[in-house]
CSV table of C-alpha atoms in Angstrom, one decimal:
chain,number,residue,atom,x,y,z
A,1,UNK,CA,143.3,84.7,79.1
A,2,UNK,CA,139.2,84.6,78.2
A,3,UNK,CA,136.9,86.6,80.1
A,4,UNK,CA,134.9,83.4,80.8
A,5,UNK,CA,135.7,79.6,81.3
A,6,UNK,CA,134.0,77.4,82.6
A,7,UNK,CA,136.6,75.4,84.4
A,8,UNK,CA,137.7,78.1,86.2
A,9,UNK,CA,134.8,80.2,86.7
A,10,UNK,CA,134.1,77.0,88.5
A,11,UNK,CA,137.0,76.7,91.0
A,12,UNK,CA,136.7,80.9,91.6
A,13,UNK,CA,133.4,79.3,92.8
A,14,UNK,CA,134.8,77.3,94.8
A,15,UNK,CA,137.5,79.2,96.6
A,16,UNK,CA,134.7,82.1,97.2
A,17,UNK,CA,133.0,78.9,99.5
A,18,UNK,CA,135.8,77.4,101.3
A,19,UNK,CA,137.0,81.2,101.9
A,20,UNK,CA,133.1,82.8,102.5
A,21,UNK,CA,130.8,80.0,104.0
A,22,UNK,CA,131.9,81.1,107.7
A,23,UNK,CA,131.2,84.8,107.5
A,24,UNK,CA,128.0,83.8,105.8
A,25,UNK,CA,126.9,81.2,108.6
A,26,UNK,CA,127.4,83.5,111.4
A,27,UNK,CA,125.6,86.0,109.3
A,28,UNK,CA,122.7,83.9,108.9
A,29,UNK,CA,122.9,82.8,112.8
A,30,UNK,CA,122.6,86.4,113.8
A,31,UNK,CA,119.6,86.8,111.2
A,32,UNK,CA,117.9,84.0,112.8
A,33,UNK,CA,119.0,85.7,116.4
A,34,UNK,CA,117.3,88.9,115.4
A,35,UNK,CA,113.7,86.8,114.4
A,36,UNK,CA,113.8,85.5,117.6
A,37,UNK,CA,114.0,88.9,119.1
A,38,UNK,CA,111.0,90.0,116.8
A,39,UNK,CA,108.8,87.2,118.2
A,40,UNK,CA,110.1,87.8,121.7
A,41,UNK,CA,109.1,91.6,121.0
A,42,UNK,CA,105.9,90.2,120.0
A,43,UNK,CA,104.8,88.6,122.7
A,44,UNK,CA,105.7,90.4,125.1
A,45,UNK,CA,103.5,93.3,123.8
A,46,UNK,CA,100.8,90.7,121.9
A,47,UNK,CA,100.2,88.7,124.7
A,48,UNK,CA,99.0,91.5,126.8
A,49,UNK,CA,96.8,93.4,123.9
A,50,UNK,CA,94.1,95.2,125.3
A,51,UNK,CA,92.3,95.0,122.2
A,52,UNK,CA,91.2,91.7,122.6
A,53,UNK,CA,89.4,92.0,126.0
A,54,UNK,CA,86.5,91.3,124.0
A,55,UNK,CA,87.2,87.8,123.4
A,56,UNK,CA,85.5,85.4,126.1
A,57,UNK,CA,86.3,82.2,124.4
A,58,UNK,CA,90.4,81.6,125.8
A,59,UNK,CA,90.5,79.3,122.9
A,60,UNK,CA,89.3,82.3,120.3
A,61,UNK,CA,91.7,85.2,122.6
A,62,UNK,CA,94.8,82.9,121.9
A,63,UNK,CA,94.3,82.2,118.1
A,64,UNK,CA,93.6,85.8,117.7
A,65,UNK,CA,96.7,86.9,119.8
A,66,UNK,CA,98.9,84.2,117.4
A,67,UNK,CA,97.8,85.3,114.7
A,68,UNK,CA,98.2,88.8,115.5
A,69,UNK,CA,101.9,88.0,116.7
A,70,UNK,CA,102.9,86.2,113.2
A,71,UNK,CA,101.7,88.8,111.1
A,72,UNK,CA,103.4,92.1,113.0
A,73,UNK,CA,106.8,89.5,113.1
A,74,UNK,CA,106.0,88.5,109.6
A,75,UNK,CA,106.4,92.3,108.7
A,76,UNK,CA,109.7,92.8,110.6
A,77,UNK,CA,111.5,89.8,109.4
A,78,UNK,CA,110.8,90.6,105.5
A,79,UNK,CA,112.5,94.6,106.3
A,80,UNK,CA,115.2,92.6,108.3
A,81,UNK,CA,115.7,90.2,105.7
A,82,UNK,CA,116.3,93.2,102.9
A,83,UNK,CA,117.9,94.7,105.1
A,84,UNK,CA,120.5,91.8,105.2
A,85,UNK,CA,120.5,91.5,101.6
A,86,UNK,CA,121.9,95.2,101.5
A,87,UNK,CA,124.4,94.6,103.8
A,88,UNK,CA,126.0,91.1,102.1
A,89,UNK,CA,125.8,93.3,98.7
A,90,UNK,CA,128.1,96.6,100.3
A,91,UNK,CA,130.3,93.6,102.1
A,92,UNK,CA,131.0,91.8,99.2
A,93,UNK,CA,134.8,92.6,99.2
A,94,UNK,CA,135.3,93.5,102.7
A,95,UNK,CA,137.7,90.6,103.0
A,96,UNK,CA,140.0,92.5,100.5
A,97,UNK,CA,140.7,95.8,101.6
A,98,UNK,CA,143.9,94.8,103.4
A,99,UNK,CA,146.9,95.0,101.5
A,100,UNK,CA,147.9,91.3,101.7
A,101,UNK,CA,144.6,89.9,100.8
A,102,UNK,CA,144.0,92.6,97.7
A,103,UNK,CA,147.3,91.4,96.1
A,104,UNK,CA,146.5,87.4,96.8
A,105,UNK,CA,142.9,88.4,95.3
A,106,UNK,CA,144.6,90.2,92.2
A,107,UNK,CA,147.5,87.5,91.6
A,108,UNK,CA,144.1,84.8,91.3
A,109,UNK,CA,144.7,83.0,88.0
A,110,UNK,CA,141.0,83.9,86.5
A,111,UNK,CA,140.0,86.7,84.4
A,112,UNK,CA,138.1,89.9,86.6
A,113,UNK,CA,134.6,88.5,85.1
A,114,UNK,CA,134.8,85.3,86.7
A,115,UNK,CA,136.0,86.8,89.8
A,116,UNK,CA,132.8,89.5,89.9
A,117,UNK,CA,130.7,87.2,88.4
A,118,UNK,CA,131.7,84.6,91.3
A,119,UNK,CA,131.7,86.6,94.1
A,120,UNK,CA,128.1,87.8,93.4
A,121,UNK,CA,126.8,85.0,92.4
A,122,UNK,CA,128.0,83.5,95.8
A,123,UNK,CA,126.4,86.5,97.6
A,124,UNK,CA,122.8,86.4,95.8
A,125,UNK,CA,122.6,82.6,96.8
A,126,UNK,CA,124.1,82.2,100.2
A,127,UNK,CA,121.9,85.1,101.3
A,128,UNK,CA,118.8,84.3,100.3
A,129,UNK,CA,119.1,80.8,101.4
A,130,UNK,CA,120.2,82.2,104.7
A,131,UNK,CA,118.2,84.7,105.3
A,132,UNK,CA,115.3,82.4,104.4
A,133,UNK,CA,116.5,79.5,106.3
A,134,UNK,CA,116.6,81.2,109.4
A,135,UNK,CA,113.6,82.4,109.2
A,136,UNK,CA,111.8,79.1,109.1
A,137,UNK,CA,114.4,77.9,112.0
A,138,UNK,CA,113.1,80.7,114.4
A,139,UNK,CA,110.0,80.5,113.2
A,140,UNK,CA,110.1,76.5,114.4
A,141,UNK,CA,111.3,77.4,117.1
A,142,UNK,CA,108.4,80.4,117.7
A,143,UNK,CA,106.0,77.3,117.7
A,144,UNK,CA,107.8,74.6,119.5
A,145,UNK,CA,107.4,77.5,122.4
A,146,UNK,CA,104.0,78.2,121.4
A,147,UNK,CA,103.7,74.5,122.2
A,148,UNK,CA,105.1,74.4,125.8
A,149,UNK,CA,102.4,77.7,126.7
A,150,UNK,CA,99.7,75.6,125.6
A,151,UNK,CA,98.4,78.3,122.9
A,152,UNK,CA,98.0,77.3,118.9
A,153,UNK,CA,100.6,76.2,116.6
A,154,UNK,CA,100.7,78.9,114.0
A,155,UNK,CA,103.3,79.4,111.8
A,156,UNK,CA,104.3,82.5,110.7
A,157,UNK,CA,105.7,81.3,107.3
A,158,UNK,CA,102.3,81.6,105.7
A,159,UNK,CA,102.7,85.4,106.4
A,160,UNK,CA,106.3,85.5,105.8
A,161,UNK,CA,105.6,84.5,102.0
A,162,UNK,CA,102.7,85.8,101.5
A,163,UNK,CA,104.1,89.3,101.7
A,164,UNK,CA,106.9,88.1,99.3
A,165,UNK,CA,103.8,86.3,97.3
A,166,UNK,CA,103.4,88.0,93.6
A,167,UNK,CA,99.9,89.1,93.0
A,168,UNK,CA,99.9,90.3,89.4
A,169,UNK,CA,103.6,90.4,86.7
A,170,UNK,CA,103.1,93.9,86.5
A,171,UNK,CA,103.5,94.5,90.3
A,172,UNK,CA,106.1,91.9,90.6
A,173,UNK,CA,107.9,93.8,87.7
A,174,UNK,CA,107.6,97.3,89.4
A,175,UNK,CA,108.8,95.7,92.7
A,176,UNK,CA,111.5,93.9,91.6
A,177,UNK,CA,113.1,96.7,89.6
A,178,UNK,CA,113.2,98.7,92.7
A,179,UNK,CA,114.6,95.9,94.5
A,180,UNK,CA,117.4,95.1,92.5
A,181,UNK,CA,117.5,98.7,91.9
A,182,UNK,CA,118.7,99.5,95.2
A,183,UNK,CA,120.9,95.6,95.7
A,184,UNK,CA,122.7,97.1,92.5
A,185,UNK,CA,123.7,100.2,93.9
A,186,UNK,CA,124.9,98.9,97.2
A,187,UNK,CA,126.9,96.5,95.1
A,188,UNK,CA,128.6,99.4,93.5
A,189,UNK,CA,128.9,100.9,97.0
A,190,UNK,CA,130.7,97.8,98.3
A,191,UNK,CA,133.0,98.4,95.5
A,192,UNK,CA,133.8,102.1,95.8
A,193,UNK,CA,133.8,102.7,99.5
A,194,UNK,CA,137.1,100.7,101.6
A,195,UNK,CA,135.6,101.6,105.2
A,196,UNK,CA,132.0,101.9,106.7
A,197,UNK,CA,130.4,100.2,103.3
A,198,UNK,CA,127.1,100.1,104.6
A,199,UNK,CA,127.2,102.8,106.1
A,200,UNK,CA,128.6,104.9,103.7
A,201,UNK,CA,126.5,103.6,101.1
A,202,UNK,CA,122.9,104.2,102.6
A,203,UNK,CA,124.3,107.8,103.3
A,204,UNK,CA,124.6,108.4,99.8
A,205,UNK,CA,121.6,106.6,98.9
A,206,UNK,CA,119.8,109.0,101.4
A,207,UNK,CA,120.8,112.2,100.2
A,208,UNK,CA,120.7,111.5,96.3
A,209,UNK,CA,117.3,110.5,96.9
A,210,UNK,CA,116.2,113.7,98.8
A,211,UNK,CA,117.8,115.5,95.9
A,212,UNK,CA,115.3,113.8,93.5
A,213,UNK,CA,112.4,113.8,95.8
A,214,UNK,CA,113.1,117.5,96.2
A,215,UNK,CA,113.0,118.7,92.7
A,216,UNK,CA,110.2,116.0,91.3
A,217,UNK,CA,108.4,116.8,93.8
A,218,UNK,CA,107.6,112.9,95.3
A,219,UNK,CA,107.2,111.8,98.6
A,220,UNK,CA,107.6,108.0,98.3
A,221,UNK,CA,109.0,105.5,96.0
A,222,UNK,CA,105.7,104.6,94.8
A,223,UNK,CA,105.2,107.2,92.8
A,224,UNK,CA,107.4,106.4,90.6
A,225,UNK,CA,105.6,103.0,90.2
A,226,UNK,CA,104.7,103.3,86.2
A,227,UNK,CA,105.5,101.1,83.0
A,228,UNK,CA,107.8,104.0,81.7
A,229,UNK,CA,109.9,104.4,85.2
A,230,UNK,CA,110.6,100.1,85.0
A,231,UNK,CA,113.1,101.0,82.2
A,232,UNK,CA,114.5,104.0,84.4
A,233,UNK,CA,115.1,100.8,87.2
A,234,UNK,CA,116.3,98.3,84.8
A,235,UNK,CA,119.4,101.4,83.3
A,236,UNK,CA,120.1,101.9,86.6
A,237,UNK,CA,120.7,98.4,87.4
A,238,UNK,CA,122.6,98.3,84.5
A,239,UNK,CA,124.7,101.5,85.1
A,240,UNK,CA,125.4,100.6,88.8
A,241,UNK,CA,126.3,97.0,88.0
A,242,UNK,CA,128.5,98.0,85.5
A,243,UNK,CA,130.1,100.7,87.3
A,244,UNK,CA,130.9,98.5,90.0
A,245,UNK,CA,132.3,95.9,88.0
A,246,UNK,CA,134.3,99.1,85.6
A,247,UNK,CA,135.3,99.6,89.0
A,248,UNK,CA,136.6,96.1,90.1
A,249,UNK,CA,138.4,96.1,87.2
A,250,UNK,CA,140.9,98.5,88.5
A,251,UNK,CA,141.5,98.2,91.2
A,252,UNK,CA,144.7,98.7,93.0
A,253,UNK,CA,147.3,97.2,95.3
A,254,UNK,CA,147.7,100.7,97.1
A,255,UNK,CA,144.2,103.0,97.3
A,256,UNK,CA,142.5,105.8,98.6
A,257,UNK,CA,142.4,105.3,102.7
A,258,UNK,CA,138.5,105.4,102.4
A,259,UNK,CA,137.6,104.3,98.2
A,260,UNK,CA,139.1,102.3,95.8
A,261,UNK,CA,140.6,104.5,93.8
């Protein structure tokens, strides 16, 4: 059998829908439940800022109050949103760590690379279009409320992307890398760990990086921000990616009770 065809790479494809799209839809309805909350949290303290007592004109006080709303939501969403990016990446196989399901996933007549490469490929797209869709559904909704109160029609989009908007390649590169950096390695984790993936995964995340922090000396991510340290992010994603898929590759029919090994 080929690592790759097309044909069937294609139908892998399509299983991964008909047997993913629901977890993925309630997924993105409780994303879009948890941007509500945000602008909900927002008002309630926004609306009843002290720091715009200084504002006479009601017309002025409202805008300022919106726009102050949408920009503190703006902020939460984008951290939620990664945050759900994280989780879909450590979940990815979550639906086969039962015995039953592993063996009906193993018996799949396609080679392990289309089955990786399908999966993920299914997770990267379904999630971002979720996590973005929801966003702009709540965030309609934010202003159809906004309506009924009689206070301005901002949208908090504007925000949204323009903290996702890329200023200059270089800081798009450095931000990226970290990004996928970090996806990578909860892909691996997703991989490894058979129970508590998320979990599991940011605990290990946590401690290895107080282990580096501890001997370099660094306090925050950014200070690894350079040209060199890019090509440290872009091994890593390399090494965790294919780890996870060295991984894949064998696993077994009966495991470890808590990895995949």
């Amino acid at each position: 059998m080929k690592n790759l065809n097309i044909t069937r790479f294609g139908r892998v494809l399509k299983l991964d829908f008909v047997e993913g799209y629901k977890p993925m839809l309630w997924g993105a309805l409780c994303m879009m439940l948890l941007y509500l909350f945000f602008f909900w949290f927002a008002h309630n303290i926004g609306m009843h800022d002290s720091r715009f007592d200084y504002i006479h004109d009601p017309d002025a006080l409202k805008m300022m109050r919106v726009n102050t709303i949408c920009e503190a939501v703006s902020v939460f969403c984008s951290i939620a949103m990664f945050i759900y990016f994280l989780i879909a990446a450590s979940t990815l196989y979550r639906g086969e760590q039962k015995k039953q399901q592993r063996i009906a996933w193993l018996m799949l007549p396609a080679s392990n690379l289309e089955k990786f490469t399908s999966r993920w490929i299914y997770l990267l797209v379904f999630s971002l279009v979720g996590g973005l869709l929801s966003f702009f559904v709540a965030d309609l909704i934010h202003m159809i409320y906004l309506w009924m109160i009689d206070y301005p029609m901002v949208a908090a989009t504007d925000d949204f992307l323009g903290i996702l908007r890329i200023y200059s390649w270089k800081n798009a590169l450095e931000t990226c890398s970290i990004y996928i950096c970090i996806h990578s390695f909860f892909l691996l984790g997703g991989v490894f760990f058979k129970k508590f993936h998320f979990i599991a995964t940011t605990a290990v995340m946590v401690l290895g990086l107080s282990i580096v922090f501890s001997v370099t000396n660094a306090f925050h991510l950014y200070v690894f921000l350079n040209p060199i340290d890019v090509f440290i992010y872009i091994g890593l994603i390399v090494l965790f990616t294919w780890l996870a898929y060295f991984l894949f590759c064998r696993w077994q029919v009966i495991t470890h009770k808590f990895a995949n090994v």
